[in-house]
Coordinates of C-alpha atoms in Angstrom, one line a residue:
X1 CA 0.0 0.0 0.0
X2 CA 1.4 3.4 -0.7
X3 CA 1.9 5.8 1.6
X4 CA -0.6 8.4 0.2
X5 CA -3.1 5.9 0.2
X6 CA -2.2 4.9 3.7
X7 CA -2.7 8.6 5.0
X8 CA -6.2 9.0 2.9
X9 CA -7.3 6.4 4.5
X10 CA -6.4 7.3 8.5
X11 CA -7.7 10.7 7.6
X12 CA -11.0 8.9 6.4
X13 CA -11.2 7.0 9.1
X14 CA -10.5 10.1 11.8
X15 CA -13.1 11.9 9.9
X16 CA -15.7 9.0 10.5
X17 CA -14.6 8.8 14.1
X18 CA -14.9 12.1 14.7
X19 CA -18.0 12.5 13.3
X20 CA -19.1 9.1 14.9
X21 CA -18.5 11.1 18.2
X22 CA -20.4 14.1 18.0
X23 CA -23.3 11.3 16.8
X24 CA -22.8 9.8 20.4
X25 CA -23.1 12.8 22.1
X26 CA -26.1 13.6 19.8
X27 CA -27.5 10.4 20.8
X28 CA -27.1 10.9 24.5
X29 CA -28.7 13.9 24.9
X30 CA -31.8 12.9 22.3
X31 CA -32.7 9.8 24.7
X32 CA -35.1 11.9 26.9
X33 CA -36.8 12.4 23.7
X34 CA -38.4 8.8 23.9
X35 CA -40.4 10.1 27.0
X36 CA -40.8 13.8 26.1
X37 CA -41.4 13.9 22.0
X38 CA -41.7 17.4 22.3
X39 CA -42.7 19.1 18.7
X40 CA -39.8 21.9 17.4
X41 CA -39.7 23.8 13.6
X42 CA -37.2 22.5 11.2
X43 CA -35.3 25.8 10.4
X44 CA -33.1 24.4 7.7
X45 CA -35.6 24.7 4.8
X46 CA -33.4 26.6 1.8
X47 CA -30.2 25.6 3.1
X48 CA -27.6 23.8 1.0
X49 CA -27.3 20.8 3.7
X50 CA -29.4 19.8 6.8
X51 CA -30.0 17.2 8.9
X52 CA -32.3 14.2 8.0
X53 CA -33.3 13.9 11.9
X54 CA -33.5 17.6 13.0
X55 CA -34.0 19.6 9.8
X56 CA -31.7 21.7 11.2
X57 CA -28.7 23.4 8.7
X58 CA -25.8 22.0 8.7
X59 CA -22.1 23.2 7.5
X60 CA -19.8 20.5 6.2
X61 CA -15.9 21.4 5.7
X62 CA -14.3 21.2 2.4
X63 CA -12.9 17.4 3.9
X64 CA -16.2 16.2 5.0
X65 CA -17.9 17.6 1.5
X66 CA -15.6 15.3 -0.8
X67 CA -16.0 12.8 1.9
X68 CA -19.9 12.6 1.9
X69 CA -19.6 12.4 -1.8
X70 CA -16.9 9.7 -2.0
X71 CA -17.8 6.0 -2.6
X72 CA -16.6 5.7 1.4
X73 CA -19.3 8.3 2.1
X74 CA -21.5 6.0 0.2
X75 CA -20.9 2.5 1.9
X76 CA -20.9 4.7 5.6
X77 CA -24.2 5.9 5.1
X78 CA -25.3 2.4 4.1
X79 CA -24.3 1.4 7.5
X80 CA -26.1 4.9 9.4
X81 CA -22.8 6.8 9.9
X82 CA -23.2 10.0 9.6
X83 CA -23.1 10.6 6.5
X84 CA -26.5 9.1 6.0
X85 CA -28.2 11.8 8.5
X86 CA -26.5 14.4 5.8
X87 CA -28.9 15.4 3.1
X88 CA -28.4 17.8 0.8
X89 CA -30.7 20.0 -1.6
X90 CA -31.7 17.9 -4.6
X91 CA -34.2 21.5 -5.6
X92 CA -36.9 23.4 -4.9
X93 CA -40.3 24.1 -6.1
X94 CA -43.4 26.1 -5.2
X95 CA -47.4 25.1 -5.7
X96 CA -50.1 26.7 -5.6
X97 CA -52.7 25.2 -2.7
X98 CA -56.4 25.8 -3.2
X99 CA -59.2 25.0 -0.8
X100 CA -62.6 23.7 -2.8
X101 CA -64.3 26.3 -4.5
X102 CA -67.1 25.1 -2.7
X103 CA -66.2 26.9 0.9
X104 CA -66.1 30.6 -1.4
X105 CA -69.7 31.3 -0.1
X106 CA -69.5 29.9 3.1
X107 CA -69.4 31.8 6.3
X108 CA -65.9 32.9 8.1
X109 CA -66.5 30.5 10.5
X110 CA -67.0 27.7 8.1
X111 CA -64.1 28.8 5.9
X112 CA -61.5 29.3 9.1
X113 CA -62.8 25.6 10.5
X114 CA -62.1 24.1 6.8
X115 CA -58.2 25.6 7.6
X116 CA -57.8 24.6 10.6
X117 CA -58.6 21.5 9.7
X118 CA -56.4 21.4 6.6
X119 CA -53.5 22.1 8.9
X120 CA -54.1 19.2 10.8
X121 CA -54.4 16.8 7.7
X122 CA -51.2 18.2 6.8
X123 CA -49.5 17.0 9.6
X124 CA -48.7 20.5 11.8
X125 CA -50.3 19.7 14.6
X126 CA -48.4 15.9 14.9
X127 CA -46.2 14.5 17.3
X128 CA -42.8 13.4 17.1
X129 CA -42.2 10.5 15.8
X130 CA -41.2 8.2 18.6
X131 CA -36.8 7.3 17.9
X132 CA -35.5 3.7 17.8
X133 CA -32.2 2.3 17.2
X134 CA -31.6 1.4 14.4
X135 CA -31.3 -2.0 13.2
X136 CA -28.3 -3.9 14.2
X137 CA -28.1 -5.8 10.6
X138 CA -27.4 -2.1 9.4
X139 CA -24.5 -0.9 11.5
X140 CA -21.3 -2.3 11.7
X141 CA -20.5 -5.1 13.5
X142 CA -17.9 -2.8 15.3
X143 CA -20.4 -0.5 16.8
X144 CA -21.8 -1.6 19.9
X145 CA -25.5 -1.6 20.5
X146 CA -25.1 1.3 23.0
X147 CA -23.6 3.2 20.6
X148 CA -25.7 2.5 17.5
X149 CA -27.8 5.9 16.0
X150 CA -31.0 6.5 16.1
X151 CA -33.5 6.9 13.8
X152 CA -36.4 9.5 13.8
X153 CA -38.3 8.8 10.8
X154 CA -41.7 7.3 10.4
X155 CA -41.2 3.3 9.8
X156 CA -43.8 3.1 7.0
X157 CA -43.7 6.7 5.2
X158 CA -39.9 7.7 6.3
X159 CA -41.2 11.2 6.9
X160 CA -40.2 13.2 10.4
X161 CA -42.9 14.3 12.0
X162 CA -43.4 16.9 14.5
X163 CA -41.3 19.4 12.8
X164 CA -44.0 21.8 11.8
X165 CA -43.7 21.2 7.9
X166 CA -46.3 19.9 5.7
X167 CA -45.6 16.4 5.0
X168 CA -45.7 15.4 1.0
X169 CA -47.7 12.2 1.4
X170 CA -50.7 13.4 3.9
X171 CA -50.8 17.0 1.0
X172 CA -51.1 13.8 -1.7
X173 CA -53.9 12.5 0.5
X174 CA -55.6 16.0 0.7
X175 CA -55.4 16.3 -3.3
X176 CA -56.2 12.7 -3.9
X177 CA -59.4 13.0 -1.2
X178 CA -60.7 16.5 -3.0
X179 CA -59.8 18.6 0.2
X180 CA -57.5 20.9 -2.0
X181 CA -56.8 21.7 -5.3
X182 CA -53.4 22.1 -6.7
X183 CA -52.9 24.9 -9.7
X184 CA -49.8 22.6 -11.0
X185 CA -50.6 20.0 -12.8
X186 CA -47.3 18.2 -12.2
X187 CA -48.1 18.1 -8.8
X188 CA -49.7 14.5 -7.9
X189 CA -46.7 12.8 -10.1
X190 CA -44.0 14.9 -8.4
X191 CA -45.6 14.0 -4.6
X192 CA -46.1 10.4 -5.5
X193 CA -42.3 10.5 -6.5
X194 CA -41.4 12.5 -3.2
X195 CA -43.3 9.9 -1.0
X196 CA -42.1 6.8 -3.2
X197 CA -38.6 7.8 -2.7
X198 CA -38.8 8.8 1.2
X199 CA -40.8 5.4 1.9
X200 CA -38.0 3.0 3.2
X201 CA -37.3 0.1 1.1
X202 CA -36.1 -3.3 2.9
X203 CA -34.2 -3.7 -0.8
X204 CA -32.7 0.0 -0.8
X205 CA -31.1 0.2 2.8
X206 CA -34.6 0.7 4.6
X207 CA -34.4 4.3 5.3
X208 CA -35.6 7.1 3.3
X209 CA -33.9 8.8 0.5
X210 CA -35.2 12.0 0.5
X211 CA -36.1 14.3 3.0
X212 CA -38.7 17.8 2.2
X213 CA -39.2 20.7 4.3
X214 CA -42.1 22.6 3.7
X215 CA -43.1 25.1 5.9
X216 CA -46.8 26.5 5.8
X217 CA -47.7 29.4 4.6
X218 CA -49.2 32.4 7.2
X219 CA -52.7 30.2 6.4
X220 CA -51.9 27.4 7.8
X221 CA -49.3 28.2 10.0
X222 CA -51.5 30.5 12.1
X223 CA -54.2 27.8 12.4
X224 CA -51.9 25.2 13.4
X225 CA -50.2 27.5 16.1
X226 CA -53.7 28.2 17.5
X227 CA -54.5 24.4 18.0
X228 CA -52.0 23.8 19.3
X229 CA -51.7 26.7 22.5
X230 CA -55.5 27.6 22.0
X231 CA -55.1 31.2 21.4
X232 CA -58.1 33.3 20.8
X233 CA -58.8 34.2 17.5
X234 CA -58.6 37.6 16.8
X235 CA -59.7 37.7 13.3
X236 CA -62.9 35.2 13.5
X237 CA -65.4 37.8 11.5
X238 CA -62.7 37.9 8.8
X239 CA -62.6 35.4 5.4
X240 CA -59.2 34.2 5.6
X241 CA -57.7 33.3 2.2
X242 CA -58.5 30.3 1.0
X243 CA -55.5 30.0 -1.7
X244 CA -51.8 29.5 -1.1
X245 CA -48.2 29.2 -2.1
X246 CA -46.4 26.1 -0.9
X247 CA -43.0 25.9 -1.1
X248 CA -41.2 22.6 -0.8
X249 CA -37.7 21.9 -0.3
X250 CA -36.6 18.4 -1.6
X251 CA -33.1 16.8 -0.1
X252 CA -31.4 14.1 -1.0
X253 CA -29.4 11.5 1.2
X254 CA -25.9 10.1 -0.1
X255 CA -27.7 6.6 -0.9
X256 CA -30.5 8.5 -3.5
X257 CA -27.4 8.7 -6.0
X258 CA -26.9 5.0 -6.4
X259 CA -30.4 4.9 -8.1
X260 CA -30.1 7.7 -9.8
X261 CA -31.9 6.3 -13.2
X262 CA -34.8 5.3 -10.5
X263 CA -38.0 6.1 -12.4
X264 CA -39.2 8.1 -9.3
X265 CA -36.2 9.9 -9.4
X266 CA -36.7 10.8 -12.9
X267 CA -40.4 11.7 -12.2
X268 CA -39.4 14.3 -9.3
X269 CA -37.1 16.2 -11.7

């Protein structure tokens, strides 16, 4: 083995241990989570790279960047190092949400209830998902089951909930059950293709591939702040809109660019 190789490699592998560390530590101080689940906002929507647990931004050096994108940083997030929890913005895109025309000439009241409501649907007003461990056949044999990550995903849809952002699949439920509208008409392909690629697949590492932030719009946002803390509403005589712009941030984890020629992928872009 050459020397240069030699040292690529220790550096690779102090990079992994280091970040392997701070995933420890993360881990330690998430555990009261299993009791508490209490609901936070995702802040990193727009940001080049963010968690896939938190939503949170994060800042990669130039080392862990050509790292993440190495086939190393491939096989380590295959085995839920780090480098899996590291998503990065695949692209953005905005659609236009309409309630049914239906609740035009109803009342305020019926028209603010329909929102509120929406917002629910859509997730905002959801729980935490509850952590696990994640799956000893997935982590090294090296790591020991104290030490193994967590994951914070949804088993079955691979979506984090209680972030306050709309979730892809339950807005594909609310087009799909006539609760809204959507002015785009790419938008039912491109949601199946979000939720198809964030479902985990036993065959494709069981663990999502894509992550989406999407936080509401004033709307909703306000309607889901009220359920949840039971504020008065100040506004109740007024018709609140019933049409809105939804921006939604896709990411992508290290693993979504071994199936790159995935038809879902292909339908998303």
């Amino acid at each position: 083995m050459s020397s240069k190789a030699s040292g690529k490699r220790k550096a690779d592998a102090a990079l992994s241990g280091s970040r392997m560390a701070g995933k420890k530590k993360s881990n330690e101080n998430t555990l009261p989570m299993l009791f508490k689940r209490e609901c936070t906002f995702a802040s990193g929507a727009g940001h080049p790279t963010i968690s896939l647990s938190t939503g949170e931004p994060l800042r990669l050096t130039e080392a862990e960047s050509g790292h993440w994108a190495s086939n190393a940083g491939g096989k380590a997030a295959a085995h839920r190092g780090w480098e899996l929890d590291a998503v990065r913005l695949l692209g953005s895109v905005t659609l236009r949400i309409s309630l049914p025309s239906s609740l035009r000439d109803a009342c305020p009241a019926a028209q603010r209830s329909a929102l509120q409501d929406l917002a629910e649907n859509l997730g905002l007003s959801d729980m935490p998902t509850r952590p696990r461990v994640a799956d000893r056949k997935w982590v090294p044999a090296r790591v020991k089951d104290a030490d193994r990550p967590l994951e914070h995903w949804d088993f079955q849809s691979g979506e984090v909930r209680g972030q306050g952002h709309v979730l892809p699949s339950l807005l594909l439920d609310a087009l799909y059950n006539g609760d809204v509208t959507c002015d785009e008409p790419f938008a039912a392909d491109m949601l199946e293709a979000v939720a198809a690629l964030a479902r985990p697949d036993k065959k494709l590492w069981a663990t999502p591939l894509v992550r989406v932030l999407a936080p509401p719009p004033p709307p909703l946002a306000h309607f889901a702040k009220r359920h949840k803390a039971a504020t008065p509403d100040t506004n109740a005589q007024h018709a609140p809109p019933l049409s809105f712009e939804l921006r939604l941030h896709v990411y992508a984890t290290r693993l979504l660019l071994y199936i790159i020629a995935h038809p879902a992928v292909k339908a998303m872009l």
